[in-house]
N, CA and C of each residue as an Amber inpcrd file, in Angstrom:
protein
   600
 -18.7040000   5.2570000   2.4860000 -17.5060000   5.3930000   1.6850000
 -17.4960000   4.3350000   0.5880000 -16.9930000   4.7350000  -0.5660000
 -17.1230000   4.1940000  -2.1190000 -15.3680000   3.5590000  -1.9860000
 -14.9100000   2.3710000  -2.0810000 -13.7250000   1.9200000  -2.3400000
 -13.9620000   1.0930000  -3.9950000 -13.1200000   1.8960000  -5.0160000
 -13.0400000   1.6170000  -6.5570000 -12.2090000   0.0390000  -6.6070000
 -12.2860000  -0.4180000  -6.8900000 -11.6550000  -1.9450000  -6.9430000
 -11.5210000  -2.6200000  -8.1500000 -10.7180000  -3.1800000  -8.5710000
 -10.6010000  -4.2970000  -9.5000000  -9.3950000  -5.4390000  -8.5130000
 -10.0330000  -6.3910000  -9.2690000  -9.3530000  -8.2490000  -7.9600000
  -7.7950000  -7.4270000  -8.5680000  -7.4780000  -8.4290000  -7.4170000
  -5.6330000  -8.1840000  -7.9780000  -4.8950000  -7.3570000  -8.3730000
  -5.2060000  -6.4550000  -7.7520000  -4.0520000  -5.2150000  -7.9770000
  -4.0260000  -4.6460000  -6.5050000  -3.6000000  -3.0660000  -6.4490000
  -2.7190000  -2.7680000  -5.1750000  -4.5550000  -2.3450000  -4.9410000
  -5.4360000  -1.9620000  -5.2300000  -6.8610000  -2.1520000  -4.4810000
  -6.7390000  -2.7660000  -3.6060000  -6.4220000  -4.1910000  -3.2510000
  -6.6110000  -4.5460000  -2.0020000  -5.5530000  -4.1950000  -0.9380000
  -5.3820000  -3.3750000  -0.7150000  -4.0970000  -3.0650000   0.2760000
  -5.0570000  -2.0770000   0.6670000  -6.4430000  -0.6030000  -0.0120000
  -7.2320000   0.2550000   0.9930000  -8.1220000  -0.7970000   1.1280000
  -8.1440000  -1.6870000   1.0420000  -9.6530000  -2.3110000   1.6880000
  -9.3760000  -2.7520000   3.0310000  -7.9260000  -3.5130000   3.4330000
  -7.0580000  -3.4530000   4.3380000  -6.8500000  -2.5500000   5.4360000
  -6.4730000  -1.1780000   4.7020000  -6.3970000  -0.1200000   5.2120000
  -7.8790000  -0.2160000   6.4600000  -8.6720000   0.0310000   5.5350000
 -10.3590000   0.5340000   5.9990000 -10.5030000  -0.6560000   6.7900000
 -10.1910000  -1.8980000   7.1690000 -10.3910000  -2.8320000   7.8190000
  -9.7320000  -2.4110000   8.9920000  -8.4450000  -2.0620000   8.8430000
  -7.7110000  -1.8370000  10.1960000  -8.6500000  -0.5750000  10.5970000
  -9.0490000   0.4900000   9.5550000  -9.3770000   2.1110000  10.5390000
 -10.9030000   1.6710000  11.4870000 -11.6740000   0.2080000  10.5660000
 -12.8490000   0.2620000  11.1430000 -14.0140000   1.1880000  10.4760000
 -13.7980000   1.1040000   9.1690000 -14.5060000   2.0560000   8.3300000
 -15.3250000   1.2500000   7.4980000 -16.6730000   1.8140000   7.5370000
 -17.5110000   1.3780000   6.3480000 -17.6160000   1.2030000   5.3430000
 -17.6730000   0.3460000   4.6370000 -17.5540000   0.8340000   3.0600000
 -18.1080000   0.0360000   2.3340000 -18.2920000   0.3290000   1.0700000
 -18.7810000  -0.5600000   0.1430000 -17.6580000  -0.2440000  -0.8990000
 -17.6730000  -1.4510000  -1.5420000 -16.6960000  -2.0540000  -2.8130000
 -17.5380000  -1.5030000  -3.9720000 -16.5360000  -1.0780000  -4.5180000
 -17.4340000  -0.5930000  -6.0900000 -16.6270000  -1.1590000  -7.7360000
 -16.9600000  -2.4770000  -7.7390000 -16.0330000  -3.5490000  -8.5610000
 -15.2450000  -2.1200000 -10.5830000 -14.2800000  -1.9660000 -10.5010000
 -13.9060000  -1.7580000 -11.7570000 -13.6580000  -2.2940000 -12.9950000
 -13.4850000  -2.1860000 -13.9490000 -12.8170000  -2.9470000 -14.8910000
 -11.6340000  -1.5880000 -15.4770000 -10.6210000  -2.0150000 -14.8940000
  -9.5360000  -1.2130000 -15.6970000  -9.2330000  -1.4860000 -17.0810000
  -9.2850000  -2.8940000 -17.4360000  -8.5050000  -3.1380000 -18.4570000
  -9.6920000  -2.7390000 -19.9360000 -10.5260000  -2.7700000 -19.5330000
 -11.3660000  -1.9950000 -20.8700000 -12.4720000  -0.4830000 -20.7710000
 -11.3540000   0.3490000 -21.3870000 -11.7420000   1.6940000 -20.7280000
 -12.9650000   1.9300000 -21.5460000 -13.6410000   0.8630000 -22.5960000
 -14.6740000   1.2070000 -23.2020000 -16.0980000   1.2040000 -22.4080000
 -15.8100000   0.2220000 -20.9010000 -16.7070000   0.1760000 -20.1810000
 -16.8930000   1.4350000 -19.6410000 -18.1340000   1.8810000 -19.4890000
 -18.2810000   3.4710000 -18.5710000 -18.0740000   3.1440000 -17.4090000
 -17.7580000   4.1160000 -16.8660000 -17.4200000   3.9570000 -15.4770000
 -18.0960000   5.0010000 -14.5780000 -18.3470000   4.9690000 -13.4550000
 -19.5010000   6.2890000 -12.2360000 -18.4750000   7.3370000 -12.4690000
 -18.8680000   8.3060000 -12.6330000 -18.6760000   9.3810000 -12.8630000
 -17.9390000   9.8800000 -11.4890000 -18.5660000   9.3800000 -10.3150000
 -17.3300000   9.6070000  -8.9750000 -16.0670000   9.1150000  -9.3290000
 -15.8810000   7.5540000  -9.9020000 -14.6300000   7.2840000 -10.3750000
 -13.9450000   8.0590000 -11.1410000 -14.5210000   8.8040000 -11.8350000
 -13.4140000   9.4180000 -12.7570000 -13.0440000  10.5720000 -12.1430000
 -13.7730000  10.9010000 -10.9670000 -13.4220000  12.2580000 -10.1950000
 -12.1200000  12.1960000  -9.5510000 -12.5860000  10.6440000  -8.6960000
 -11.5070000  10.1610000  -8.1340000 -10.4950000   9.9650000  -8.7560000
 -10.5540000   9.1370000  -9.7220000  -8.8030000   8.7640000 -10.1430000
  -8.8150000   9.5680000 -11.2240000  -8.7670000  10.3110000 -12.0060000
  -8.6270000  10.9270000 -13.1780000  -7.8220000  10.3320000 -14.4120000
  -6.7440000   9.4110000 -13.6300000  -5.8370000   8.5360000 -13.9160000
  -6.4120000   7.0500000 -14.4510000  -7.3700000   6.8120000 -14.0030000
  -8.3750000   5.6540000 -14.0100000  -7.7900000   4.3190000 -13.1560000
  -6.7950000   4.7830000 -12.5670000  -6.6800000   3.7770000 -11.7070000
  -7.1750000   3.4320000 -10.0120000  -6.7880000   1.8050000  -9.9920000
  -7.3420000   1.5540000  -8.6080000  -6.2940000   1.2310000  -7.8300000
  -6.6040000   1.6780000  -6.2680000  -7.2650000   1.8990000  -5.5070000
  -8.0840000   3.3690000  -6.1080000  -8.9660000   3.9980000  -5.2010000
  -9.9210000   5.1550000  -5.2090000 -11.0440000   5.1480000  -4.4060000
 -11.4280000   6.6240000  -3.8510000 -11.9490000   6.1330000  -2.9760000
 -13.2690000   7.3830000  -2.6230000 -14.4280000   6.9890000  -2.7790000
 -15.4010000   8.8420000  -2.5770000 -15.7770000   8.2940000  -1.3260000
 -15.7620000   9.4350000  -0.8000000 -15.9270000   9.8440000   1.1490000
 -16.8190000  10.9770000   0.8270000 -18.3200000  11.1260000   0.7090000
 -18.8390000  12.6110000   1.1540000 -18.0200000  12.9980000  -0.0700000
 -17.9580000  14.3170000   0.2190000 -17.0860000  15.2210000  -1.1370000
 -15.8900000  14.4490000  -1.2850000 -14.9640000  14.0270000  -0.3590000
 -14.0380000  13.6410000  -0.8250000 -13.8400000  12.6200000  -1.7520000
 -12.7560000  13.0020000  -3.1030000 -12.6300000  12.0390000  -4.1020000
 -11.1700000  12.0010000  -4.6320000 -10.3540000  10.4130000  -3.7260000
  -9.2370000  10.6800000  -4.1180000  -8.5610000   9.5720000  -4.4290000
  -7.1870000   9.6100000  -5.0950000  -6.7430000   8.8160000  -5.3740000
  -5.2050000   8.4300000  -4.8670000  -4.2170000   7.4840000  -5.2620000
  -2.8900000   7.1150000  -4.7510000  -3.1040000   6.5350000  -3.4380000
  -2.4620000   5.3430000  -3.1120000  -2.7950000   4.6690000  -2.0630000
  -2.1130000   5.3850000  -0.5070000  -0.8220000   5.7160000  -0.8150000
  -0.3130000   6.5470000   0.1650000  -0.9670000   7.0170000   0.9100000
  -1.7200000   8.4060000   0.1430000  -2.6180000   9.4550000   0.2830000
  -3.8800000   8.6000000   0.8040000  -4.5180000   7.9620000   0.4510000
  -5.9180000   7.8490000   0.7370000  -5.3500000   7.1030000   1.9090000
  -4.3890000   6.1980000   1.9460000  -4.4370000   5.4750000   3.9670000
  -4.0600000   6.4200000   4.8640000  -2.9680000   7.7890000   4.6800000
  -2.7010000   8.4820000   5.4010000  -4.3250000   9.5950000   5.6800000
  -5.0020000   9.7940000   4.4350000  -6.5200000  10.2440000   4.8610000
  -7.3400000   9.2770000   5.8420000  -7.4610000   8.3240000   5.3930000
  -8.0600000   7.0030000   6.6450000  -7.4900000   6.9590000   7.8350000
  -6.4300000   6.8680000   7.9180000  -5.8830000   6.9900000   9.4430000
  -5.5630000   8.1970000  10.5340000  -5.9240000   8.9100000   9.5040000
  -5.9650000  10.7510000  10.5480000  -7.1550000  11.0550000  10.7890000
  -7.9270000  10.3180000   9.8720000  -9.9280000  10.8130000   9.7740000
 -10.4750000   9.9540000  10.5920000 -10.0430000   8.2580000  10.9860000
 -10.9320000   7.7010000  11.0950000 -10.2940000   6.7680000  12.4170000
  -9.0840000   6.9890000  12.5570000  -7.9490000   6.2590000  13.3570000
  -6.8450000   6.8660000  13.5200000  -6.9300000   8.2880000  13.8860000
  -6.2580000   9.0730000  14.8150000  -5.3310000   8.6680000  16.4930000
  -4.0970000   8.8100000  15.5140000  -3.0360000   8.4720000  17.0430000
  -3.1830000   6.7500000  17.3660000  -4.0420000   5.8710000  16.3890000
  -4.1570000   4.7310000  16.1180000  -2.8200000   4.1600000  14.7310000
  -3.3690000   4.5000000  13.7140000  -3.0310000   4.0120000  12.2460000
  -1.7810000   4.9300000  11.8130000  -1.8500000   6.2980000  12.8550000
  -0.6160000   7.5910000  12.5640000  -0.6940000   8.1940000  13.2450000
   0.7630000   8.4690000  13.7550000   0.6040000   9.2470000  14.8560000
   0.5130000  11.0340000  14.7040000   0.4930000  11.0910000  15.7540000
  -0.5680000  12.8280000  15.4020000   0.7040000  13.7370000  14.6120000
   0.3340000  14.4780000  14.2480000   1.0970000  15.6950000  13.7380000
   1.6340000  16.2740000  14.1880000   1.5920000  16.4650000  15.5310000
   2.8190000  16.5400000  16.3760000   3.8250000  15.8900000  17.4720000
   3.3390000  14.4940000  16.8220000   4.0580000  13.4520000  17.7790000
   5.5020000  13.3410000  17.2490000   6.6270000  13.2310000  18.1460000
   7.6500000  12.6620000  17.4960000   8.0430000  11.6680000  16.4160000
   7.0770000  10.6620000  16.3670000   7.5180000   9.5320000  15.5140000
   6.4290000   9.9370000  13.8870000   5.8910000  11.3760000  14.2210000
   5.1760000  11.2190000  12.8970000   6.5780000  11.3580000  11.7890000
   7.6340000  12.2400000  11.5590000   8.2000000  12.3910000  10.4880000
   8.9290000  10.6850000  10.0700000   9.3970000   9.9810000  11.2430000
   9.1860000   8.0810000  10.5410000   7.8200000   7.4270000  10.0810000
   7.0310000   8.0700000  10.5890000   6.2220000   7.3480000   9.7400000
   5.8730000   8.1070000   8.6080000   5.6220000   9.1770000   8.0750000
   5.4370000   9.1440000   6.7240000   6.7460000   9.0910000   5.7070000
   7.9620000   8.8650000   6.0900000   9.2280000   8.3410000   5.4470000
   8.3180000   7.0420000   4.9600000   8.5710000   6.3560000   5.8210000
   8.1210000   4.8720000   5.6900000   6.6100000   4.9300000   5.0050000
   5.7750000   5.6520000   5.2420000   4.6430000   5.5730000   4.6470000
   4.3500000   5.5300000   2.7210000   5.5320000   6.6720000   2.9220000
   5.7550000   7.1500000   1.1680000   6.9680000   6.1140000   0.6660000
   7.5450000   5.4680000   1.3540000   8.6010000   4.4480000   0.6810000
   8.3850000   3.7480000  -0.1610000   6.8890000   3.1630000   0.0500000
   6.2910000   2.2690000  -1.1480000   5.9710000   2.6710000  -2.6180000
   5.7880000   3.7850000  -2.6540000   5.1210000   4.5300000  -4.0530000
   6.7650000   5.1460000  -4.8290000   7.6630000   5.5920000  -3.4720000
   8.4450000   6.3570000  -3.8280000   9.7160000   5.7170000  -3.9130000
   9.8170000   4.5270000  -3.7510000  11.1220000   3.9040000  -3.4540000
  11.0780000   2.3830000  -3.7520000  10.4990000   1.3540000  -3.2580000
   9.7100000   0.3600000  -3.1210000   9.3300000   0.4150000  -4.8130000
   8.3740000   0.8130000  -5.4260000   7.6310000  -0.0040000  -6.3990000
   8.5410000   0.8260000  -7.7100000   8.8520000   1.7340000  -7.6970000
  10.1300000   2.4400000  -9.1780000  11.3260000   1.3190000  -8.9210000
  11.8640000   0.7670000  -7.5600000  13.1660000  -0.0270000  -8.0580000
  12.8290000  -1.4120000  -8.0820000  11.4060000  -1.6540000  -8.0180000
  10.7870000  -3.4550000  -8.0500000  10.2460000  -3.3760000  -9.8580000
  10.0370000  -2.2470000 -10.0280000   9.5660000  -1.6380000 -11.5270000
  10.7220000  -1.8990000 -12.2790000  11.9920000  -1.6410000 -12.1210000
  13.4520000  -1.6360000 -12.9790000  13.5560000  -3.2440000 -13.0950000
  14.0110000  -3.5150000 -11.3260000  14.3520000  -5.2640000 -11.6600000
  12.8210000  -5.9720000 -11.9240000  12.1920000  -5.9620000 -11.7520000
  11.6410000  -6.7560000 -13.2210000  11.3190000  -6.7880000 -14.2330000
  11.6450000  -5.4160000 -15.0360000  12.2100000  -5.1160000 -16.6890000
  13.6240000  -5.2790000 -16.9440000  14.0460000  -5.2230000 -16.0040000
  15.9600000  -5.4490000 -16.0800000  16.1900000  -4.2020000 -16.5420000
  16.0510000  -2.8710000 -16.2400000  16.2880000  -1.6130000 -16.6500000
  17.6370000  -1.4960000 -15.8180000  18.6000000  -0.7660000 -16.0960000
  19.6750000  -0.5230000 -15.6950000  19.2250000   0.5300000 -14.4020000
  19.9700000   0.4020000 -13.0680000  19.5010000   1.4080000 -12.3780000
  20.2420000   2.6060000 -12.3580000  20.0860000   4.0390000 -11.9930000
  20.7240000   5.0650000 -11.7320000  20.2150000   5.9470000 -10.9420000
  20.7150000   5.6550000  -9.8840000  20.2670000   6.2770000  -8.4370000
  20.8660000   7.3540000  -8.6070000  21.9880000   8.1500000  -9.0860000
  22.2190000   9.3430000  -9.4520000  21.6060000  10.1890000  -9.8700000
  20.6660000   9.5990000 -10.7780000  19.4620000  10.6340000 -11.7460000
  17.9190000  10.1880000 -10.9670000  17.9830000   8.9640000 -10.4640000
  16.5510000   8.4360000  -9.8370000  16.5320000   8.9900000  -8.3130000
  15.0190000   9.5880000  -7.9070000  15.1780000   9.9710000  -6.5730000
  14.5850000   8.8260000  -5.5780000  15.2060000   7.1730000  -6.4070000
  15.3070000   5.9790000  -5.5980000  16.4640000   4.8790000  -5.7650000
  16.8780000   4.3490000  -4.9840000  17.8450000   3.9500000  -4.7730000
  17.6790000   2.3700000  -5.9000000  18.6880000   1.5340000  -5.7050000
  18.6410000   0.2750000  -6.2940000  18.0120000  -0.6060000  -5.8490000
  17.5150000  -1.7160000  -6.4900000  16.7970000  -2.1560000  -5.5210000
  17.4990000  -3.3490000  -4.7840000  18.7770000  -3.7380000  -4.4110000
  19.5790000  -4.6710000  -3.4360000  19.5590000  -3.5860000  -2.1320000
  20.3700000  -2.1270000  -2.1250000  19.8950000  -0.9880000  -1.2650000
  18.6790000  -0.7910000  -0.9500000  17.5050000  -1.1350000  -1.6800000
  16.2050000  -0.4970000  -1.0720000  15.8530000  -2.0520000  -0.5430000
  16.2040000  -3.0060000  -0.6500000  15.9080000  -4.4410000   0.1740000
  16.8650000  -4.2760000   1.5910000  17.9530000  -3.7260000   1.2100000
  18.9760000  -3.3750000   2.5830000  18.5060000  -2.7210000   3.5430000
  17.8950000  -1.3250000   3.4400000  17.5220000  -0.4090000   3.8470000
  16.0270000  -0.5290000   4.9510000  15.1690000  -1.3030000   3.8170000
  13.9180000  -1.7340000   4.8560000  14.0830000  -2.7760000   5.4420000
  15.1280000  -3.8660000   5.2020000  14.9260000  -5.1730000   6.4980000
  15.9170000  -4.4310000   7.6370000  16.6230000  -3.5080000   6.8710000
  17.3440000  -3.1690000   8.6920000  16.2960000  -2.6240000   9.3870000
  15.4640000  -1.6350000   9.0360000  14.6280000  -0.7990000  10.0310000
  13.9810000  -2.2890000  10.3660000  13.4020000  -3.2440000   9.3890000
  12.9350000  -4.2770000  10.6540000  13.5370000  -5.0810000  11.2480000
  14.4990000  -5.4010000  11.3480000  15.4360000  -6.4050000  12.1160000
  15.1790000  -6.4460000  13.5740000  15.0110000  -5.0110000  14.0790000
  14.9980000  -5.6770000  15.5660000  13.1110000  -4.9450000  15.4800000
  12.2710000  -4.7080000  14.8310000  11.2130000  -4.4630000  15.1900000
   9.9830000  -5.4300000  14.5270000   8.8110000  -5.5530000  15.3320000
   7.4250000  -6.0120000  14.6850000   7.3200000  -5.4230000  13.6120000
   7.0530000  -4.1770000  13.4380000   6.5430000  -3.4460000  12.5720000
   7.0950000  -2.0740000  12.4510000   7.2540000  -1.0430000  11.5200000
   8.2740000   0.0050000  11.2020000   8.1740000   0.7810000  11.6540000
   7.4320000   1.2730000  12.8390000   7.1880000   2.1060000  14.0780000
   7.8030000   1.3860000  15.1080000   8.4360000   1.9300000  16.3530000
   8.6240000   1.7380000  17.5260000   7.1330000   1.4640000  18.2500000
   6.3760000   2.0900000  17.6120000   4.8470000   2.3250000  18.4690000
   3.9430000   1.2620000  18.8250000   4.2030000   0.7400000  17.0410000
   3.4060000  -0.5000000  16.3060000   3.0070000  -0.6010000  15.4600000
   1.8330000  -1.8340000  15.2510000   1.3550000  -1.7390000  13.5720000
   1.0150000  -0.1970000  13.5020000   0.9060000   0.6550000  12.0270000
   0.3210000   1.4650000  11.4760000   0.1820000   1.9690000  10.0440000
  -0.3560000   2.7030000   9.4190000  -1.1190000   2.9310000   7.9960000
   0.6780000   2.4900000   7.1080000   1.7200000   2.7990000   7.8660000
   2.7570000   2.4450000   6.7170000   2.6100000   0.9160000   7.0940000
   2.4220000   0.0260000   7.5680000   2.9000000  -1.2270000   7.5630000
   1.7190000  -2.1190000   6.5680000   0.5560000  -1.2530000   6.1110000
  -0.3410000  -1.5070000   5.4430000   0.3390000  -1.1270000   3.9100000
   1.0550000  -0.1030000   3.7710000   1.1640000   0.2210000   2.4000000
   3.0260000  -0.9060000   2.6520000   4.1170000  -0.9630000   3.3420000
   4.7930000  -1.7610000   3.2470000   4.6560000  -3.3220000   2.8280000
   3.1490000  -3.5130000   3.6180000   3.8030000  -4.8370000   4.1730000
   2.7110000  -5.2420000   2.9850000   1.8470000  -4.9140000   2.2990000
   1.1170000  -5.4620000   1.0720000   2.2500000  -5.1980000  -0.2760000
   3.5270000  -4.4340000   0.0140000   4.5390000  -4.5760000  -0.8910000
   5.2110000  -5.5570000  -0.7570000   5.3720000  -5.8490000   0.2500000
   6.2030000  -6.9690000   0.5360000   5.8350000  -8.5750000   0.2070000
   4.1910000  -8.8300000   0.1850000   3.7990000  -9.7310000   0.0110000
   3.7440000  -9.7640000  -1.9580000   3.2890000  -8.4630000  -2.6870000
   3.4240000  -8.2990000  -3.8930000   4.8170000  -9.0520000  -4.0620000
   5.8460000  -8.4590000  -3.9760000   7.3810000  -9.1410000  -4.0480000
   7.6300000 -10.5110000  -3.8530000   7.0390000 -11.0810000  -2.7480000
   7.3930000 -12.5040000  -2.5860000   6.0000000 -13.0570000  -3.8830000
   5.1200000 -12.8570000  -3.5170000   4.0460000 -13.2150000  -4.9980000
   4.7250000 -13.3410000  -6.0330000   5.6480000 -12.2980000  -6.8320000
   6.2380000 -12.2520000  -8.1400000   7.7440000 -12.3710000  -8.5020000
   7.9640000 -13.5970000  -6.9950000   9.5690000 -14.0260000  -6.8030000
  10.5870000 -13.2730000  -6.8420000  10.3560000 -11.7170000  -6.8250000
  11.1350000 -10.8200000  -6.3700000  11.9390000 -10.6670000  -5.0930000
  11.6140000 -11.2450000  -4.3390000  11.8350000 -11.2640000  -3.1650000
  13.0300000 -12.0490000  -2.8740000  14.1900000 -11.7990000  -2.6920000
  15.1780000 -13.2990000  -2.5060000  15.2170000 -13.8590000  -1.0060000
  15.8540000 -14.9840000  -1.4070000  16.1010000 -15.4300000   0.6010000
  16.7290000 -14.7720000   0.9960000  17.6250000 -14.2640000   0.8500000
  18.4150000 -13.0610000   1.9590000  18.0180000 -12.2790000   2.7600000
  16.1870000 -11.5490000   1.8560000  15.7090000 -11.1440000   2.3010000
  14.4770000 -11.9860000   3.5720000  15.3810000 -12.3970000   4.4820000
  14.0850000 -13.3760000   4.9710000  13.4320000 -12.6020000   6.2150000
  14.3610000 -11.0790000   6.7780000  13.6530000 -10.8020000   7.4910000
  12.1120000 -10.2440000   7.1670000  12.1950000  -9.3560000   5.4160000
  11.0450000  -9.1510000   4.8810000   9.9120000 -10.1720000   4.4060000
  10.5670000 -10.9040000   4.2010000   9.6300000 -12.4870000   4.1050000
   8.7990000 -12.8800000   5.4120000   9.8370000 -12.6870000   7.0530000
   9.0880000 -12.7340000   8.0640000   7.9660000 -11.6360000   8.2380000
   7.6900000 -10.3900000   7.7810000   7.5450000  -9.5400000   7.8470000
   6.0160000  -9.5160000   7.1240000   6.0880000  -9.9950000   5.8970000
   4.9380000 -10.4830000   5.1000000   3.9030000 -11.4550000   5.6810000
   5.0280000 -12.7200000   6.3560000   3.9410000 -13.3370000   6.8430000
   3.0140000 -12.8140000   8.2410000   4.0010000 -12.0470000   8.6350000
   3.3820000 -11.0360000   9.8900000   1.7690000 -10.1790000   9.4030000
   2.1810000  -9.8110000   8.3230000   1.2970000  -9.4400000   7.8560000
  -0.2600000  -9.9140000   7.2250000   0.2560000 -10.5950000   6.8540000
  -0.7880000 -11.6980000   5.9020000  -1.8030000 -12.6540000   7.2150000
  -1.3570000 -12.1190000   8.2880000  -2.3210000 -12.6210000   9.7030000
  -2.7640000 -12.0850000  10.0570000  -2.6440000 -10.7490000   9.7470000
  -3.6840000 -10.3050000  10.1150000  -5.1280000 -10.2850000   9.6420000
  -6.0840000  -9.7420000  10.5720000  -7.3980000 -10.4770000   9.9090000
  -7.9670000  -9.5650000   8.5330000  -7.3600000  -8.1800000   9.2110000
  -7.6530000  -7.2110000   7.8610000  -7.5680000  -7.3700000   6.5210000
  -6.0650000  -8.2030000   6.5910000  -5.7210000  -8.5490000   5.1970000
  -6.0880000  -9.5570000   4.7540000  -6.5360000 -10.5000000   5.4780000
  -7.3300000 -11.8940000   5.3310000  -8.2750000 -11.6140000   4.5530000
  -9.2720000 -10.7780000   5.0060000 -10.7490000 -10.6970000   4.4200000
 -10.3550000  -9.6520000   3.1140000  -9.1460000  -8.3750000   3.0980000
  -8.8900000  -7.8740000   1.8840000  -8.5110000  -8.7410000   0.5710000
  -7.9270000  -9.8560000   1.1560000  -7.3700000 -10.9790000  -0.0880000
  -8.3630000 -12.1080000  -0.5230000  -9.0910000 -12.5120000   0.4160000
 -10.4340000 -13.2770000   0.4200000 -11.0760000 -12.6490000  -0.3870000
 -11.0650000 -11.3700000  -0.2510000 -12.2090000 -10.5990000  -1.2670000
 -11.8200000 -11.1740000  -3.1060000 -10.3510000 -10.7390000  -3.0770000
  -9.9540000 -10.6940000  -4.6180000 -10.1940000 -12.5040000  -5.3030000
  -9.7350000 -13.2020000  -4.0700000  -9.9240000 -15.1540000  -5.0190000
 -11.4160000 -14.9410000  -4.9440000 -12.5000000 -14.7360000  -3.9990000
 -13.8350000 -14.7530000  -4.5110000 -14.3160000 -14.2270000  -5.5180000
 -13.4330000 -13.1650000  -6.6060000 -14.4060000 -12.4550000  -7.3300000
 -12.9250000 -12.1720000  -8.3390000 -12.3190000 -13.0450000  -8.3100000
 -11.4300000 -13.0640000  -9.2660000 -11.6080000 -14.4800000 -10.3870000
């Protein structure tokens, strides 16, 4: 498996991913910021968008981080990383799975342009409500499953550390702050972030 990368961006959150599923891979370094560089021709299959994360598996060539950890954890870490498709707790976890793309990064996107919010017309809330909303589900839990860690606490909890990174994050929010550092111990994400200061 081909993981598309450039240091410092949401790339390191599937390398993470693939650490927790136990998946092989090789890093395939990008340069986003100058599209004059060519790029493998799998990449452009993959992201069409030209962005990173991305990821070629065999035929498969895909992109959005959501998507490619919920592919890693049904392909490779089944009833591990997500629970099965017909388990009870699957419809919480892909709530929580898609929160980050869908909720999470459009109202962390507003407050730090200072865009006025309108949850009326936006199909995401504000972001004091979307800080409300995810420290309650963790308040009394480890991680946003009853079950345990899984593929959403990989796409959460590398949001969560983004946020405290770019002082978004306030103290109020300290159960998500606990939550980050929960995260950031693990070893997966250790060696995913190790990766980006070595080659950043």
């Amino acid at each position: 498996m081909k993981i598309y990368w450039t240091p410092q961006t949401r790339a390191s959150r599937l390398i993470w991913m693939a650490e927790e599923a136990g998946v092989d891979y090789e890093i395939v370094p990008i340069n986003i910021h100058d599209r004059t560089i060519k790029r493998p021709a799998e990449f452009e299959i993959a992201s069409p968008l030209g962005k990173v994360p991305a990821l070629s598996d065999g035929d498969v060539h895909m992109a959005d981080s959501a998507a490619m950890c919920l592919y890693l954890a049904d392909r490779f870490a089944p009833g591990r990383l997500a629970p099965a498709a017909d388990a009870t707790e699957r419809g919480a976890f892909l709530y929580w799975l898609f929160f980050t793309p869908t909720v999470v990064e459009p109202a962390m996107s507003e407050q730090a342009s200072g865009v006025d919010p309108n949850p009326g017309r936006n199909g995401w809330a504000q972001f004091s409500s979307m800080l409300d909303v995810w420290g309650d589900r963790l308040r009394e839990r480890e991680w946003v499953l009853d079950s345990g860690f899984s593929a959403a606490d990989v796409m959460l909890g590398s949001s969560a550390v983004f946020l405290r990174m770019f002082g978004l994050l306030p103290e109020s929010a300290s159960v998500l702050s606990a939550y980050a550092d929960r995260c950031l111990a693990r070893p997966g994400y250790a060696r995913a972030l190790a990766g980006d200061s070595a080659d950043s």
